[in-house]
């Protein structure tokens, strides 16, 4: 597992031609988004209903295998004051339990206000409550992953303007 730090080092350690999953971990669902192979675009993929950890992990691993995923960007719900509360601790526990079952690296990404931003966008688009409930988690996962991808490319350009 990798703390939010150097996205370039995280991606460099991945096997070639792999994608990333962005995950928005909730108490009832897991929103999943998928990057392209060049790490430019995050696309909302699916919202998984949570059952219990073993089944959740198996579903996630099967989905990752199917989509040629090399690593996870897991949204970490940090409080506005920068502290970590029970939700962040639960997210870290999920990652600790997933790591030995899967082996794919996990990068924690600050997800502050991701669900709120997505919900606001859906409200502005006049999406019905039912539609919002159907898509908010996978869109939040996409928001989290796109933030990581954007930071990755900014870091790469700062490191070497000819990269990416």
mmCIF file of C-alpha atoms in Angstrom:
data_model
loop_
_atom_site.group_PDB
_atom_site.id
_atom_site.type_symbol
_atom_site.label_atom_id
_atom_site.label_comp_id
_atom_site.label_asym_id
_atom_site.label_seq_id
_atom_site.Cartn_x
_atom_site.Cartn_y
_atom_site.Cartn_z
ATOM 1 C CA UNK A 1 0.000 0.000 0.000
ATOM 2 C CA UNK A 2 1.180 3.481 -0.795
ATOM 3 C CA UNK A 3 0.308 6.659 1.024
ATOM 4 C CA UNK A 4 -0.697 9.626 -1.082
ATOM 5 C CA UNK A 5 2.729 10.660 -2.296
ATOM 6 C CA UNK A 6 4.430 10.096 -5.617
ATOM 7 C CA UNK A 7 1.981 8.997 -8.305
ATOM 8 C CA UNK A 8 4.813 8.613 -10.837
ATOM 9 C CA UNK A 9 6.594 6.008 -8.694
ATOM 10 C CA UNK A 10 3.303 4.186 -8.108
ATOM 11 C CA UNK A 11 2.508 3.949 -11.831
ATOM 12 C CA UNK A 12 6.117 3.111 -12.752
ATOM 13 C CA UNK A 13 5.916 0.034 -10.519
ATOM 14 C CA UNK A 14 2.859 -1.326 -12.371
ATOM 15 C CA UNK A 15 3.164 -4.051 -15.011
ATOM 16 C CA UNK A 16 3.151 -2.743 -18.599
ATOM 17 C CA UNK A 17 -0.130 -2.077 -20.381
ATOM 18 C CA UNK A 18 -2.242 -2.200 -17.253
ATOM 19 C CA UNK A 19 -5.053 0.065 -16.164
ATOM 20 C CA UNK A 20 -6.037 1.488 -12.809
ATOM 21 C CA UNK A 21 -9.216 1.123 -10.816
ATOM 22 C CA UNK A 22 -10.497 4.080 -8.849
ATOM 23 C CA UNK A 23 -12.530 3.006 -5.819
ATOM 24 C CA UNK A 24 -15.042 4.920 -3.728
ATOM 25 C CA UNK A 25 -15.599 2.707 -0.708
ATOM 26 C CA UNK A 26 -18.901 3.187 1.099
ATOM 27 C CA UNK A 27 -20.680 1.242 3.809
ATOM 28 C CA UNK A 28 -23.238 -0.186 1.369
ATOM 29 C CA UNK A 29 -21.523 0.083 -2.018
ATOM 30 C CA UNK A 30 -18.174 0.304 -3.781
ATOM 31 C CA UNK A 31 -18.024 2.693 -6.721
ATOM 32 C CA UNK A 32 -15.562 1.534 -9.384
ATOM 33 C CA UNK A 33 -13.970 3.552 -12.200
ATOM 34 C CA UNK A 34 -11.441 2.445 -14.828
ATOM 35 C CA UNK A 35 -8.550 4.329 -16.412
ATOM 36 C CA UNK A 36 -7.418 3.947 -19.976
ATOM 37 C CA UNK A 37 -4.011 2.319 -20.573
ATOM 38 C CA UNK A 38 -2.291 5.703 -21.006
ATOM 39 C CA UNK A 39 -3.626 6.943 -17.643
ATOM 40 C CA UNK A 40 -5.397 9.942 -19.169
ATOM 41 C CA UNK A 41 -9.111 9.362 -18.636
ATOM 42 C CA UNK A 42 -11.181 7.854 -15.841
ATOM 43 C CA UNK A 43 -14.473 6.246 -16.824
ATOM 44 C CA UNK A 44 -17.204 5.246 -14.362
ATOM 45 C CA UNK A 45 -17.587 1.467 -14.544
ATOM 46 C CA UNK A 46 -19.924 -0.055 -11.967
ATOM 47 C CA UNK A 47 -21.310 0.204 -8.463
ATOM 48 C CA UNK A 48 -20.902 -2.999 -6.464
ATOM 49 C CA UNK A 49 -23.295 -3.723 -3.607
ATOM 50 C CA UNK A 50 -21.369 -4.664 -0.481
ATOM 51 C CA UNK A 51 -22.156 -7.987 1.162
ATOM 52 C CA UNK A 52 -19.264 -8.986 3.401
ATOM 53 C CA UNK A 53 -15.550 -8.474 2.948
ATOM 54 C CA UNK A 54 -14.750 -11.872 1.390
ATOM 55 C CA UNK A 55 -17.430 -11.549 -1.276
ATOM 56 C CA UNK A 56 -16.639 -7.878 -1.867
ATOM 57 C CA UNK A 57 -12.949 -8.669 -2.370
ATOM 58 C CA UNK A 58 -13.678 -11.614 -4.686
ATOM 59 C CA UNK A 59 -15.988 -9.478 -6.853
ATOM 60 C CA UNK A 60 -13.428 -6.680 -7.012
ATOM 61 C CA UNK A 61 -10.542 -9.018 -7.874
ATOM 62 C CA UNK A 62 -12.584 -10.768 -10.590
ATOM 63 C CA UNK A 63 -13.516 -7.395 -12.081
ATOM 64 C CA UNK A 64 -9.895 -6.211 -11.929
ATOM 65 C CA UNK A 65 -8.699 -9.390 -13.666
ATOM 66 C CA UNK A 66 -11.310 -8.961 -16.394
ATOM 67 C CA UNK A 67 -10.271 -5.341 -17.075
ATOM 68 C CA UNK A 68 -6.475 -5.849 -16.986
ATOM 69 C CA UNK A 69 -6.036 -3.700 -13.880
ATOM 70 C CA UNK A 70 -2.580 -3.322 -12.381
ATOM 71 C CA UNK A 71 -3.395 -1.271 -9.277
ATOM 72 C CA UNK A 72 -6.019 0.518 -7.219
ATOM 73 C CA UNK A 73 -6.464 4.191 -6.381
ATOM 74 C CA UNK A 74 -8.566 4.077 -3.238
ATOM 75 C CA UNK A 75 -10.361 7.196 -2.062
ATOM 76 C CA UNK A 76 -9.399 8.010 1.527
ATOM 77 C CA UNK A 77 -12.100 10.014 3.342
ATOM 78 C CA UNK A 78 -10.019 12.548 5.237
ATOM 79 C CA UNK A 79 -11.798 15.082 7.454
ATOM 80 C CA UNK A 80 -11.736 18.746 6.450
ATOM 81 C CA UNK A 81 -9.196 19.469 9.217
ATOM 82 C CA UNK A 82 -6.845 16.826 7.765
ATOM 83 C CA UNK A 83 -7.488 14.241 10.465
ATOM 84 C CA UNK A 84 -8.626 10.686 9.851
ATOM 85 C CA UNK A 85 -11.874 9.530 11.390
ATOM 86 C CA UNK A 86 -13.651 6.168 11.521
ATOM 87 C CA UNK A 87 -14.403 6.109 7.766
ATOM 88 C CA UNK A 88 -10.717 6.571 6.909
ATOM 89 C CA UNK A 89 -9.763 3.852 9.397
ATOM 90 C CA UNK A 90 -12.333 1.530 7.822
ATOM 91 C CA UNK A 91 -10.921 2.280 4.351
ATOM 92 C CA UNK A 92 -7.381 1.528 5.527
ATOM 93 C CA UNK A 93 -8.590 -1.746 7.085
ATOM 94 C CA UNK A 94 -10.256 -2.715 3.788
ATOM 95 C CA UNK A 95 -6.970 -2.066 1.952
ATOM 96 C CA UNK A 96 -4.944 -4.011 4.548
ATOM 97 C CA UNK A 97 -7.279 -6.986 4.154
ATOM 98 C CA UNK A 98 -7.401 -6.786 0.341
ATOM 99 C CA UNK A 99 -3.630 -6.523 -0.179
ATOM 100 C CA UNK A 100 -2.687 -10.113 0.771
ATOM 101 C CA UNK A 101 -5.580 -11.543 -1.265
ATOM 102 C CA UNK A 102 -4.819 -9.637 -4.438
ATOM 103 C CA UNK A 103 -1.241 -8.374 -4.569
ATOM 104 C CA UNK A 104 -2.059 -5.324 -6.688
ATOM 105 C CA UNK A 105 -0.619 -2.106 -5.261
ATOM 106 C CA UNK A 106 -3.000 0.347 -3.594
ATOM 107 C CA UNK A 107 -2.533 4.124 -3.639
ATOM 108 C CA UNK A 108 -4.571 6.203 -1.193
ATOM 109 C CA UNK A 109 -6.026 9.407 -2.646
ATOM 110 C CA UNK A 110 -7.670 12.191 -0.655
ATOM 111 C CA UNK A 111 -11.345 12.000 -1.574
ATOM 112 C CA UNK A 112 -12.575 15.006 0.396
ATOM 113 C CA UNK A 113 -15.819 16.305 -1.078
ATOM 114 C CA UNK A 114 -15.787 13.925 -4.076
ATOM 115 C CA UNK A 115 -19.294 12.592 -3.455
ATOM 116 C CA UNK A 116 -20.535 16.112 -2.665
ATOM 117 C CA UNK A 117 -19.075 17.446 -5.939
ATOM 118 C CA UNK A 118 -20.639 14.639 -7.955
ATOM 119 C CA UNK A 119 -24.001 15.048 -6.213
ATOM 120 C CA UNK A 120 -23.944 18.790 -6.894
ATOM 121 C CA UNK A 121 -23.219 18.137 -10.585
ATOM 122 C CA UNK A 122 -26.075 15.631 -10.795
ATOM 123 C CA UNK A 123 -28.440 18.098 -9.113
ATOM 124 C CA UNK A 124 -27.412 20.804 -11.575
ATOM 125 C CA UNK A 125 -28.103 18.325 -14.394
ATOM 126 C CA UNK A 126 -31.579 17.856 -12.899
ATOM 127 C CA UNK A 127 -31.036 14.121 -12.397
ATOM 128 C CA UNK A 128 -33.817 12.427 -10.459
ATOM 129 C CA UNK A 129 -33.137 11.097 -6.971
ATOM 130 C CA UNK A 130 -33.365 7.553 -8.321
ATOM 131 C CA UNK A 131 -30.843 8.295 -11.084
ATOM 132 C CA UNK A 132 -28.486 10.011 -8.618
ATOM 133 C CA UNK A 133 -28.617 6.992 -6.320
ATOM 134 C CA UNK A 134 -27.820 4.687 -9.258
ATOM 135 C CA UNK A 135 -24.714 6.539 -10.450
ATOM 136 C CA UNK A 136 -23.274 8.651 -7.622
ATOM 137 C CA UNK A 137 -20.825 6.027 -6.305
ATOM 138 C CA UNK A 138 -19.264 5.083 -9.640
ATOM 139 C CA UNK A 139 -19.108 8.766 -10.608
ATOM 140 C CA UNK A 140 -17.388 9.555 -7.295
ATOM 141 C CA UNK A 141 -14.885 6.764 -8.057
ATOM 142 C CA UNK A 142 -14.291 8.356 -11.454
ATOM 143 C CA UNK A 143 -13.822 11.768 -9.798
ATOM 144 C CA UNK A 144 -11.253 10.259 -7.406
ATOM 145 C CA UNK A 145 -9.371 8.447 -10.180
ATOM 146 C CA UNK A 146 -9.402 11.462 -12.515
ATOM 147 C CA UNK A 147 -7.918 13.608 -9.738
ATOM 148 C CA UNK A 148 -5.112 11.080 -9.371
ATOM 149 C CA UNK A 149 -4.545 10.913 -13.151
ATOM 150 C CA UNK A 150 -4.451 14.704 -13.447
ATOM 151 C CA UNK A 151 -1.925 14.895 -10.597
ATOM 152 C CA UNK A 152 0.113 12.138 -12.249
ATOM 153 C CA UNK A 153 0.394 14.132 -15.465
ATOM 154 C CA UNK A 154 1.187 17.392 -13.685
ATOM 155 C CA UNK A 155 3.954 15.645 -11.743
ATOM 156 C CA UNK A 156 5.306 14.030 -14.910
ATOM 157 C CA UNK A 157 5.417 17.365 -16.746
ATOM 158 C CA UNK A 158 7.147 19.063 -13.825
ATOM 159 C CA UNK A 159 9.687 16.239 -13.660
ATOM 160 C CA UNK A 160 10.337 16.223 -17.418
ATOM 161 C CA UNK A 161 8.268 18.424 -19.752
ATOM 162 C CA UNK A 162 8.776 15.931 -22.610
ATOM 163 C CA UNK A 163 7.075 13.129 -20.672
ATOM 164 C CA UNK A 164 3.433 12.273 -21.226
#
